[in-house]
PDB file of C-alpha atoms in Angstrom:
ATOM      1  CA  MET F1268      94.566  -9.441 117.609  1.00 86.00           C
ATOM      2  CA  ARG F1269      91.699  -7.900 115.684  1.00 90.00           C
ATOM      3  CA  LEU F1270      88.812  -9.696 114.011  1.00 91.00           C
ATOM      4  CA  GLN F1271      86.461  -7.921 111.620  1.00 93.00           C
ATOM      5  CA  LEU F1272      82.818  -9.021 111.325  1.00 93.00           C
ATOM      6  CA  ASN F1273      80.668  -7.407 108.635  1.00 91.00           C
ATOM      7  CA  SER F1274      76.874  -7.597 108.302  1.00 91.00           C
ATOM      8  CA  THR F1275      76.689  -9.528 111.535  1.00 93.00           C
ATOM      9  CA  THR F1276      74.465  -9.800 114.614  1.00 93.00           C
ATOM     10  CA  SER F1277      75.014  -9.402 118.347  1.00 94.00           C
ATOM     11  CA  SER F1278      74.500 -13.130 118.928  1.00 94.00           C
ATOM     12  CA  ALA F1279      77.080 -13.965 116.244  1.00 95.00           C
ATOM     13  CA  ILE F1280      79.548 -11.575 117.897  1.00 95.00           C
ATOM     14  CA  ALA F1281      78.963 -13.241 121.283  1.00 93.00           C
ATOM     15  CA  ALA F1282      79.602 -16.665 119.728  1.00 94.00           C
ATOM     16  CA  GLU F1283      82.799 -15.369 118.117  1.00 92.00           C
ATOM     17  CA  LEU F1284      84.003 -14.075 121.480  1.00 90.00           C
ATOM     18  CA  VAL F1285      83.565 -17.548 122.949  1.00 87.00           C
ATOM     19  CA  ARG F1286      85.430 -19.112 120.019  1.00 88.00           C
ATOM     20  CA  VAL F1287      88.324 -16.660 120.285  1.00 84.00           C
ATOM     21  CA  ARG F1288      88.565 -17.297 124.001  1.00 77.00           C
ATOM     22  CA  GLU F1289      88.601 -21.075 123.592  1.00 76.00           C
ATOM     23  CA  GLU F1290      90.995 -21.232 120.638  1.00 74.00           C
ATOM     24  CA  GLY F1291      93.322 -18.454 121.663  1.00 62.00           C
ATOM     25  CA  GLY F1292      93.412 -19.106 125.375  1.00 58.00           C
ATOM     26  CA  VAL F1293      92.145 -15.611 126.227  1.00 53.00           C
ATOM     27  CA  VAL F1294      91.060 -15.670 129.849  1.00 52.00           C
ATOM     28  CA  ALA F1295      87.695 -14.117 130.678  1.00 51.00           C
ATOM     29  CA  LEU F1296      87.969 -14.844 134.379  1.00 51.00           C
ATOM     30  CA  GLY F1297      88.701 -11.783 136.421  1.00 62.00           C
ATOM     31  CA  ARG F1298      86.647  -9.410 134.278  1.00 76.00           C
ATOM     32  CA  VAL F1299      85.151  -7.114 136.881  1.00 85.00           C
ATOM     33  CA  LEU F1300      82.583  -5.172 134.845  1.00 92.00           C
ATOM     34  CA  THR F1301      81.109  -4.379 131.445  1.00 95.00           C
ATOM     35  CA  LEU F1302      81.944  -0.905 130.166  1.00 96.00           C
ATOM     36  CA  ILE F1303      79.653   0.378 127.402  1.00 97.00           C
ATOM     37  CA  VAL F1304      80.987   3.452 125.624  1.00 96.00           C
ATOM     38  CA  MET F1305      78.824   5.530 123.302  1.00 96.00           C
ATOM     39  CA  ALA F1306      81.338   7.225 121.004  1.00 94.00           C
ATOM     40  CA  HIS F1307      80.379   9.723 118.318  1.00 90.00           C
ATOM     41  CA  GLY F1308      82.644   8.945 115.373  1.00 90.00           C
ATOM     42  CA  GLU F1309      85.800   6.920 114.816  1.00 92.00           C
ATOM     43  CA  GLN F1310      88.141   9.457 116.431  1.00 93.00           C
ATOM     44  CA  HIS F1311      86.212   9.412 119.695  1.00 92.00           C
ATOM     45  CA  ALA F1312      85.862   5.632 119.521  1.00 94.00           C
ATOM     46  CA  GLU F1313      89.623   5.136 119.220  1.00 95.00           C
ATOM     47  CA  ALA F1314      90.270   7.623 122.029  1.00 94.00           C
ATOM     48  CA  ALA F1315      87.835   5.714 124.245  1.00 93.00           C
ATOM     49  CA  ILE F1316      89.521   2.412 123.445  1.00 94.00           C
ATOM     50  CA  ALA F1317      92.955   3.831 124.258  1.00 94.00           C
ATOM     51  CA  ALA F1318      91.711   5.167 127.611  1.00 94.00           C
ATOM     52  CA  SER F1319      89.917   1.931 128.502  1.00 93.00           C
ATOM     53  CA  ASN F1320      93.006  -0.103 127.609  1.00 92.00           C
ATOM     54  CA  GLU F1321      95.011   1.959 130.092  1.00 92.00           C
ATOM     55  CA  ALA F1322      92.278   1.654 132.724  1.00 91.00           C
ATOM     56  CA  SER F1323      92.144  -2.118 132.209  1.00 88.00           C
ATOM     57  CA  ARG F1324      95.391  -2.498 134.152  1.00 86.00           C
ATOM     58  CA  GLU F1325      93.293  -1.840 137.250  1.00 88.00           C
ATOM     59  CA  HIS F1326      89.858  -2.815 135.940  1.00 87.00           C
ATOM     60  CA  PRO F1327      89.931  -5.776 133.500  1.00 90.00           C
ATOM     61  CA  SER F1328      86.626  -5.469 131.683  1.00 91.00           C
ATOM     62  CA  ARG F1329      84.604  -6.280 128.623  1.00 93.00           C
ATOM     63  CA  VAL F1330      84.516  -2.995 126.748  1.00 95.00           C
ATOM     64  CA  ILE F1331      81.715  -2.469 124.238  1.00 96.00           C
ATOM     65  CA  VAL F1332      82.261   0.639 122.123  1.00 97.00           C
ATOM     66  CA  VAL F1333      79.263   1.719 120.044  1.00 96.00           C
ATOM     67  CA  ASP F1334      80.208   4.109 117.246  1.00 94.00           C
ATOM     68  CA  THR F1335      77.056   6.210 116.899  1.00 90.00           C
ATOM     69  CA  ASP F1336      78.412   7.925 113.772  1.00 87.00           C
ATOM     70  CA  PRO F1337      80.089   5.072 111.865  1.00 85.00           C
ATOM     71  CA  PRO F1338      81.529   5.183 108.342  1.00 80.00           C
ATOM     72  CA  PRO F1339      79.258   3.906 105.530  1.00 77.00           C
ATOM     73  CA  PRO F1340      78.560   0.145 105.559  1.00 72.00           C
ATOM     74  CA  SER F1341      80.939  -2.128 103.715  1.00 67.00           C
ATOM     75  CA  ASP F1342      80.365  -2.759 100.001  1.00 64.00           C
ATOM     76  CA  GLY F1343      77.349  -4.915  99.357  1.00 61.00           C
ATOM     77  CA  ALA F1344      76.050  -4.634 102.927  1.00 65.00           C
ATOM     78  CA  ALA F1345      72.461  -3.723 103.646  1.00 71.00           C
ATOM     79  CA  PRO F1346      71.856  -0.105 104.728  1.00 81.00           C
ATOM     80  CA  ASP F1347      70.435  -1.407 108.031  1.00 85.00           C
ATOM     81  CA  SER F1348      73.340  -3.615 109.040  1.00 90.00           C
ATOM     82  CA  LEU F1349      75.828  -4.115 111.842  1.00 93.00           C
ATOM     83  CA  ASP F1350      79.594  -4.205 111.410  1.00 93.00           C
ATOM     84  CA  ALA F1351      81.789  -5.149 114.342  1.00 94.00           C
ATOM     85  CA  GLU F1352      85.382  -5.622 115.397  1.00 95.00           C
ATOM     86  CA  ILE F1353      86.745  -7.771 118.218  1.00 95.00           C
ATOM     87  CA  ARG F1354      90.052  -6.805 119.812  1.00 93.00           C
ATOM     88  CA  VAL F1355      91.894  -9.012 122.274  1.00 88.00           C
ATOM     89  CA  GLY F1356      95.453  -9.429 123.507  1.00 84.00           C
ATOM     90  CA  ALA F1357      97.831  -6.551 122.868  1.00 83.00           C
ATOM     91  CA  ASP F1358      95.096  -4.559 121.129  1.00 80.00           C
ATOM     92  CA  ALA F1359      92.845  -4.594 124.195  1.00 80.00           C
ATOM     93  CA  GLY F1360      95.097  -4.264 127.234  1.00 81.00           C
ATOM     94  CA  ALA F1361      93.809  -6.509 130.011  1.00 77.00           C
ATOM     95  CA  SER F1362      90.269  -6.298 128.622  1.00 83.00           C
ATOM     96  CA  GLU F1363      88.461  -7.574 125.571  1.00 91.00           C
ATOM     97  CA  VAL F1364      87.048  -4.896 123.286  1.00 94.00           C
ATOM     98  CA  VAL F1365      84.058  -5.117 120.984  1.00 96.00           C
ATOM     99  CA  VAL F1366      83.502  -2.232 118.578  1.00 96.00           C
ATOM    100  CA  LEU F1367      79.981  -2.012 117.151  1.00 96.00           C
ATOM    101  CA  ARG F1368      79.181   0.076 114.085  1.00 94.00           C
ATOM    102  CA  PRO F1369      75.417  -0.050 113.565  1.00 93.00           C
ATOM    103  CA  HIS F1370      73.982   1.394 110.365  1.00 91.00           C
ATOM    104  CA  GLY F1371      70.456   2.660 109.912  1.00 89.00           C
ATOM    105  CA  LYS F1372      67.778   0.847 111.872  1.00 88.00           C
ATOM    106  CA  ALA F1373      70.386  -1.530 113.352  1.00 85.00           C
ATOM    107  CA  GLY F1374      71.215   1.211 115.860  1.00 84.00           C
ATOM    108  CA  ALA F1375      67.625   2.093 116.745  1.00 85.00           C
ATOM    109  CA  GLU F1376      67.547   0.078 119.988  1.00 90.00           C
ATOM    110  CA  LEU F1377      71.022   0.213 121.471  1.00 92.00           C
ATOM    111  CA  ASP F1378      70.096  -1.560 124.718  1.00 92.00           C
ATOM    112  CA  THR F1379      68.863  -4.561 122.709  1.00 93.00           C
ATOM    113  CA  LEU F1380      71.978  -4.388 120.538  1.00 94.00           C
ATOM    114  CA  VAL F1381      74.443  -4.675 123.426  1.00 96.00           C
ATOM    115  CA  ALA F1382      72.417  -6.977 125.718  1.00 95.00           C
ATOM    116  CA  PRO F1383      73.774 -10.296 124.281  1.00 95.00           C
ATOM    117  CA  LEU F1384      77.337  -9.055 124.835  1.00 96.00           C
ATOM    118  CA  LEU F1385      77.078  -8.174 128.533  1.00 95.00           C
ATOM    119  CA  LEU F1386      79.126 -10.184 131.002  1.00 92.00           C
ATOM    120  CA  PRO F1387      76.831 -12.065 133.395  1.00 90.00           C
ATOM    121  CA  ASP F1388      76.730 -11.100 137.077  1.00 89.00           C
ATOM    122  CA  THR F1389      78.966  -8.049 136.743  1.00 91.00           C
ATOM    123  CA  PRO F1390      78.198  -4.324 137.086  1.00 94.00           C
ATOM    124  CA  ILE F1391      77.445  -2.285 133.964  1.00 96.00           C
ATOM    125  CA  VAL F1392      79.058   1.126 133.459  1.00 97.00           C
ATOM    126  CA  ALA F1393      77.948   3.433 130.645  1.00 97.00           C
ATOM    127  CA  ALA F1394      80.082   6.266 129.257  1.00 97.00           C
ATOM    128  CA  TRP F1395      79.599   8.866 126.528  1.00 95.00           C
ATOM    129  CA  VAL F1396      82.396  10.371 124.442  1.00 92.00           C
ATOM    130  CA  GLY F1397      81.986  13.172 121.901  1.00 87.00           C
ATOM    131  CA  ARG F1398      78.362  13.897 122.743  1.00 87.00           C
ATOM    132  CA  THR F1399      76.716  14.193 126.146  1.00 89.00           C
ATOM    133  CA  PRO F1400      73.045  13.335 126.702  1.00 92.00           C
ATOM    134  CA  GLN F1401      71.001  15.800 128.722  1.00 92.00           C
ATOM    135  CA  ASN F1402      69.686  12.998 130.918  1.00 96.00           C
ATOM    136  CA  PRO F1403      72.124  10.045 131.003  1.00 96.00           C
ATOM    137  CA  ALA F1404      69.957   7.939 133.323  1.00 97.00           C
ATOM    138  CA  GLN F1405      67.111   7.980 130.783  1.00 96.00           C
ATOM    139  CA  GLU F1406      69.241   6.907 127.828  1.00 96.00           C
ATOM    140  CA  PRO F1407      68.642   3.286 126.672  1.00 94.00           C
ATOM    141  CA  VAL F1408      72.118   2.220 127.794  1.00 96.00           C
ATOM    142  CA  GLY F1409      72.012   4.529 130.820  1.00 96.00           C
ATOM    143  CA  ARG F1410      68.959   2.710 132.181  1.00 96.00           C
ATOM    144  CA  MET F1411      70.981  -0.518 132.177  1.00 95.00           C
ATOM    145  CA  ALA F1412      73.952   0.923 134.063  1.00 96.00           C
ATOM    146  CA  SER F1413      74.647   1.424 137.746  1.00 95.00           C
ATOM    147  CA  ARG F1414      77.322   4.017 136.907  1.00 96.00           C
ATOM    148  CA  ARG F1415      77.064   6.639 134.147  1.00 97.00           C
ATOM    149  CA  ILE F1416      80.109   8.665 133.081  1.00 97.00           C
ATOM    150  CA  THR F1417      79.921  11.734 130.870  1.00 96.00           C
ATOM    151  CA  ASP F1418      82.618  14.078 129.586  1.00 93.00           C
ATOM    152  CA  ILE F1419      81.013  17.404 128.815  1.00 91.00           C
ATOM    153  CA  ILE F1420      84.261  19.023 127.696  1.00 85.00           C
ATOM    154  CA  GLY F1421      83.558  17.469 124.287  1.00 68.00           C
ATOM    155  CA  ALA F1422      79.923  18.601 124.286  1.00 65.00           C
ATOM    156  CA  GLY F1423      80.571  22.046 122.811  1.00 65.00           C
ATOM    157  CA  ASN F1424      78.758  24.125 125.439  1.00 78.00           C
ATOM    158  CA  ALA F1425      80.027  22.881 128.779  1.00 81.00           C
ATOM    159  CA  ALA F1426      78.097  25.376 130.909  1.00 84.00           C
ATOM    160  CA  GLU F1427      74.757  24.442 129.352  1.00 90.00           C
ATOM    161  CA  SER F1428      75.569  20.736 129.595  1.00 90.00           C
ATOM    162  CA  LEU F1429      76.480  21.175 133.260  1.00 93.00           C
ATOM    163  CA  ARG F1430      73.057  22.697 133.924  1.00 94.00           C
ATOM    164  CA  HIS F1431      71.351  19.777 132.205  1.00 94.00           C
ATOM    165  CA  LEU F1432      73.385  17.256 134.217  1.00 96.00           C
ATOM    166  CA  ALA F1433      72.467  19.039 137.454  1.00 96.00           C
ATOM    167  CA  ALA F1434      68.766  19.225 136.596  1.00 96.00           C
ATOM    168  CA  ASN F1435      68.620  15.541 135.646  1.00 97.00           C
ATOM    169  CA  TYR F1436      71.098  14.117 138.163  1.00 97.00           C
ATOM    170  CA  ARG F1437      70.466  10.582 139.362  1.00 97.00           C
ATOM    171  CA  PRO F1438      72.583   8.560 141.826  1.00 97.00           C
ATOM    172  CA  GLY F1439      75.369   6.922 139.839  1.00 96.00           C
ATOM    173  CA  ASP F1440      75.966   9.885 137.509  1.00 97.00           C
ATOM    174  CA  THR F1441      79.386  11.524 137.288  1.00 97.00           C
ATOM    175  CA  ASP F1442      81.499  13.477 134.830  1.00 97.00           C
ATOM    176  CA  LEU F1443      85.198  13.228 134.044  1.00 96.00           C
ATOM    177  CA  ALA F1444      85.502  16.935 134.874  1.00 95.00           C
ATOM    178  CA  TRP F1445      85.006  15.936 138.526  1.00 97.00           C
ATOM    179  CA  ALA F1446      87.825  13.387 138.412  1.00 97.00           C
ATOM    180  CA  ARG F1447      90.078  15.930 136.704  1.00 96.00           C
ATOM    181  CA  ILE F1448      90.125  18.034 139.896  1.00 97.00           C
ATOM    182  CA  THR F1449      90.741  15.182 142.341  1.00 97.00           C
ATOM    183  CA  LEU F1450      94.368  16.199 142.905  1.00 97.00           C
ATOM    184  CA  TRP F1451      93.384  19.834 143.442  1.00 98.00           C
ATOM    185  CA  ARG F1452      90.710  18.819 145.958  1.00 98.00           C
ATOM    186  CA  ALA F1453      93.119  16.547 147.827  1.00 97.00           C
ATOM    187  CA  LEU F1454      95.752  19.298 147.998  1.00 98.00           C
ATOM    188  CA  LEU F1455      93.291  21.905 149.279  1.00 97.00           C
ATOM    189  CA  ALA F1456      91.870  19.505 151.859  1.00 96.00           C
ATOM    190  CA  SER F1457      95.402  18.873 153.100  1.00 96.00           C
ATOM    191  CA  VAL F1458      96.611  22.482 153.353  1.00 96.00           C
ATOM    192  CA  LEU F1459      93.335  23.698 154.899  1.00 96.00           C
ATOM    193  CA  ASP F1460      93.144  20.906 157.455  1.00 94.00           C
ATOM    194  CA  GLY F1461      92.212  22.492 160.785  1.00 92.00           C
ATOM    195  CA  LYS F1462      91.735  25.924 159.207  1.00 94.00           C
ATOM    196  CA  THR F1463      88.424  25.631 157.383  1.00 95.00           C
ATOM    197  CA  ASP F1464      86.653  27.751 160.013  1.00 95.00           C
ATOM    198  CA  LYS F1465      89.033  30.636 159.225  1.00 96.00           C
ATOM    199  CA  VAL F1466      88.279  30.758 155.497  1.00 97.00           C
ATOM    200  CA  ARG F1467      86.516  33.964 154.459  1.00 97.00           C
ATOM    201  CA  SER F1468      86.492  33.680 150.658  1.00 98.00           C
ATOM    202  CA  VAL F1469      88.080  31.818 147.760  1.00 98.00           C
ATOM    203  CA  GLU F1470      89.021  32.862 144.232  1.00 98.00           C
ATOM    204  CA  ILE F1471      89.679  30.342 141.452  1.00 98.00           C
ATOM    205  CA  GLU F1472      91.495  31.265 138.262  1.00 97.00           C
ATOM    206  CA  GLY F1473      91.293  29.136 135.135  1.00 95.00           C
ATOM    207  CA  ASP F1474      89.618  28.594 131.791  1.00 92.00           C
ATOM    208  CA  LEU F1475      85.968  29.410 132.516  1.00 90.00           C
ATOM    209  CA  SER F1476      84.812  27.398 129.501  1.00 89.00           C
ATOM    210  CA  ARG F1477      85.895  24.224 131.275  1.00 90.00           C
ATOM    211  CA  PRO F1478      83.445  22.619 133.726  1.00 93.00           C
ATOM    212  CA  SER F1479      86.180  21.708 136.198  1.00 94.00           C
ATOM    213  CA  VAL F1480      86.382  25.350 137.304  1.00 95.00           C
ATOM    214  CA  ASP F1481      82.647  25.458 138.083  1.00 94.00           C
ATOM    215  CA  LEU F1482      82.722  22.099 139.855  1.00 96.00           C
ATOM    216  CA  MET F1483      85.683  23.196 141.980  1.00 97.00           C
ATOM    217  CA  ALA F1484      83.800  26.372 142.911  1.00 97.00           C
ATOM    218  CA  GLY F1485      80.683  24.370 143.757  1.00 97.00           C
ATOM    219  CA  TRP F1486      82.645  21.935 145.911  1.00 98.00           C
ATOM    220  CA  LEU F1487      84.301  24.752 147.871  1.00 98.00           C
ATOM    221  CA  ARG F1488      80.984  26.552 148.399  1.00 97.00           C
ATOM    222  CA  VAL F1489      79.493  23.394 149.896  1.00 97.00           C
ATOM    223  CA  ALA F1490      82.590  22.387 151.884  1.00 96.00           C
ATOM    224  CA  LEU F1491      83.421  25.823 153.293  1.00 97.00           C
ATOM    225  CA  GLY F1492      80.152  27.743 153.164  1.00 96.00           C
ATOM    226  CA  VAL F1493      81.864  30.867 151.820  1.00 97.00           C
ATOM    227  CA  THR F1494      81.762  33.020 148.718  1.00 96.00           C
ATOM    228  CA  VAL F1495      83.747  31.499 145.856  1.00 97.00           C
ATOM    229  CA  THR F1496      84.463  33.598 142.771  1.00 96.00           C
ATOM    230  CA  THR F1497      86.013  32.562 139.467  1.00 96.00           C
ATOM    231  CA  ARG F1498      88.295  34.507 137.150  1.00 95.00           C
ATOM    232  CA  HIS F1499      89.263  33.645 133.586  1.00 94.00           C
ATOM    233  CA  SER F1500      92.807  32.891 132.472  1.00 92.00           C
ATOM    234  CA  ASP F1501      94.241  31.441 129.281  1.00 89.00           C
ATOM    235  CA  ALA F1502      95.450  28.300 131.067  1.00 86.00           C
ATOM    236  CA  PRO F1503      93.640  25.221 129.702  1.00 84.00           C
ATOM    237  CA  GLN F1504      92.854  23.988 133.229  1.00 88.00           C
ATOM    238  CA  ILE F1505      92.642  25.475 136.714  1.00 95.00           C
ATOM    239  CA  GLU F1506      95.656  27.750 137.140  1.00 96.00           C
ATOM    240  CA  SER F1507      95.392  28.990 140.720  1.00 97.00           C
ATOM    241  CA  VAL F1508      93.336  29.065 143.908  1.00 98.00           C
ATOM    242  CA  ARG F1509      93.535  31.970 146.357  1.00 98.00           C
ATOM    243  CA  VAL F1510      92.114  31.523 149.876  1.00 98.00           C
ATOM    244  CA  ASP F1511      91.519  34.432 152.263  1.00 98.00           C
ATOM    245  CA  LEU F1512      92.070  33.195 155.836  1.00 97.00           C
ATOM    246  CA  GLY F1513      91.681  36.567 157.502  1.00 93.00           C
ATOM    247  CA  ASP F1514      95.094  36.959 159.115  1.00 92.00           C
ATOM    248  CA  GLU F1515      96.870  35.198 156.265  1.00 94.00           C
ATOM    249  CA  GLU F1516      96.467  34.252 152.625  1.00 96.00           C
ATOM    250  CA  LEU F1517      96.967  30.909 150.891  1.00 97.00           C
ATOM    251  CA  TYR F1518      97.782  31.006 147.197  1.00 98.00           C
ATOM    252  CA  ILE F1519      98.368  27.870 145.107  1.00 98.00           C
ATOM    253  CA  HIS F1520      99.593  28.473 141.565  1.00 97.00           C
ATOM    254  CA  ARG F1521     100.241  26.001 138.769  1.00 96.00           C
ATOM    255  CA  PRO F1522     101.558  27.842 135.694  1.00 94.00           C
ATOM    256  CA  LYS F1523     100.284  26.926 132.263  1.00 91.00           C
ATOM    257  CA  GLY F1524     101.975  23.726 131.046  1.00 89.00           C
ATOM    258  CA  ALA F1525     103.527  22.928 134.440  1.00 94.00           C
ATOM    259  CA  THR F1526     103.243  19.635 136.328  1.00 95.00           C
ATOM    260  CA  ALA F1527     103.926  21.163 139.744  1.00 97.00           C
ATOM    261  CA  ALA F1528     102.308  23.914 141.788  1.00 97.00           C
ATOM    262  CA  THR F1529     103.786  26.452 144.183  1.00 98.00           C
ATOM    263  CA  ILE F1530     102.121  26.945 147.566  1.00 98.00           C
ATOM    264  CA  HIS F1531     102.431  30.481 148.915  1.00 97.00           C
ATOM    265  CA  ARG F1532     101.457  31.250 152.525  1.00 95.00           C
ATOM    266  CA  THR F1533     101.751  34.543 154.329  1.00 93.00           C
ATOM    267  CA  GLY F1534     104.910  34.598 156.442  1.00 90.00           C
ATOM    268  CA  ARG F1535     106.149  31.181 155.258  1.00 92.00           C
ATOM    269  CA  ARG F1536     108.577  29.866 152.697  1.00 94.00           C
ATOM    270  CA  GLU F1537     107.207  28.748 149.340  1.00 95.00           C
ATOM    271  CA  GLN F1538     106.597  25.040 148.830  1.00 96.00           C
ATOM    272  CA  LEU F1539     106.592  23.098 145.584  1.00 97.00           C
ATOM    273  CA  THR F1540     104.251  20.118 145.147  1.00 97.00           C
ATOM    274  CA  ASN F1541     103.488  17.767 142.264  1.00 97.00           C
ATOM    275  CA  LEU F1542     100.166  18.605 140.624  1.00 97.00           C
ATOM    276  CA  PRO F1543     100.108  17.121 137.114  1.00 95.00           C
ATOM    277  CA  VAL F1544      97.232  17.552 134.682  1.00 93.00           C
ATOM    278  CA  ARG F1545      95.273  14.300 134.757  1.00 94.00           C
ATOM    279  CA  GLN F1546      94.831  12.246 131.604  1.00 93.00           C
ATOM    280  CA  VAL F1547      91.481  10.763 130.530  1.00 94.00           C
ATOM    281  CA  SER F1548      92.706   7.257 131.393  1.00 94.00           C
ATOM    282  CA  ASP F1549      93.542   8.371 134.960  1.00 95.00           C
ATOM    283  CA  CYS F1550      90.079   9.895 135.366  1.00 95.00           C
ATOM    284  CA  LEU F1551      88.354   6.825 133.941  1.00 95.00           C
ATOM    285  CA  MET F1552      90.368   4.556 136.200  1.00 94.00           C
ATOM    286  CA  GLU F1553      89.266   6.570 139.222  1.00 95.00           C
ATOM    287  CA  ASP F1554      85.601   6.577 138.213  1.00 95.00           C
ATOM    288  CA  LEU F1555      85.597   2.812 137.764  1.00 94.00           C
ATOM    289  CA  ARG F1556      86.822   2.307 141.335  1.00 91.00           C
ATOM    290  CA  ARG F1557      83.466   3.253 142.796  1.00 87.00           C
ATOM    291  CA  LEU F1558      80.126   2.130 141.418  1.00 89.00           C
ATOM    292  CA  ASP F1559      77.923   3.667 144.100  1.00 90.00           C
ATOM    293  CA  ALA F1560      76.448   7.157 144.187  1.00 93.00           C
ATOM    294  CA  ASP F1561      78.938   9.990 144.663  1.00 95.00           C
ATOM    295  CA  GLU F1562      77.046  12.332 147.000  1.00 96.00           C
ATOM    296  CA  VAL F1563      79.909  14.843 147.190  1.00 97.00           C
ATOM    297  CA  TYR F1564      79.820  15.230 143.399  1.00 97.00           C
ATOM    298  CA  ALA F1565      76.046  15.607 143.498  1.00 97.00           C
ATOM    299  CA  ARG F1566      76.242  18.476 145.992  1.00 97.00           C
ATOM    300  CA  ALA F1567      79.117  20.152 144.159  1.00 97.00           C
ATOM    301  CA  LEU F1568      77.243  19.894 140.850  1.00 97.00           C
ATOM    302  CA  ALA F1569      74.115  21.462 142.334  1.00 97.00           C
ATOM    303  CA  ALA F1570      76.144  24.298 143.889  1.00 96.00           C
ATOM    304  CA  ALA F1571      78.109  24.844 140.671  1.00 95.00           C
ATOM    305  CA  VAL F1572      75.024  25.785 138.662  1.00 93.00           C
ATOM    306  CA  ARG F1573      73.413  27.905 141.378  1.00 84.00           C
ATOM    307  CA  SER F1574      76.057  30.626 141.043  1.00 62.00           C
TER     308      SER F1574
END
């Protein structure tokens, strides 16, 4: 169900949420957090809603999506007005979604705008889609949140954005690029178990415009204390990792478009393992599982920009 509210206020939206819950039998119990998404434009807003709906299967939440680049206000509305939409039921997964479209001065103080809509006594998570702030913790909504999630792939210049995130890192920050390499990190940790002291160097091949390659390199530099180099390929994600173990070589290769990787080891038979490309909803679901500081990410981020 979707309800449209034009030229409204945050308090009126909160009252409408209560009415919908009481009349429609929508259950608010079990909501585990408030997720505030800053989305630049309708396309990014809808993508964020789709991802949060998928993530709601594990994390039922109140999702507040603020469209920071909304369409013009409805006919007859004041230029400094607030339009909103409430989505519940099948249109919101296991969550309840509020879409805010502030116009003009109505969007000047976003923390004040969303404050009446926050669930009481639950953690606040802030996320940005379409544009990435240089210092998420100092953003109005970022100051309210215990967890701040960026996605610098959509920022245009991922390398520059990565440097800004590293320079301004605060406990609670993370980026979806880190969650995108979770399966790669788990696989490498498994195959190198008991052999990390033998590693001499590592080479990563992938799209160097994507921050996941740099974060993987940073993580390996910290974890192994060896030289890690990167090489460009036309694969849209990480394509391969080559590890020099001195008396043998480990080579893991996932071809472009594949959902499985081949593990090559000197003197052994090839192995095939599942290694699918992670979707945004999978990454968001993972990031919502932990609301404390991710120290491993912090160290990998710092090492990624030192190269």
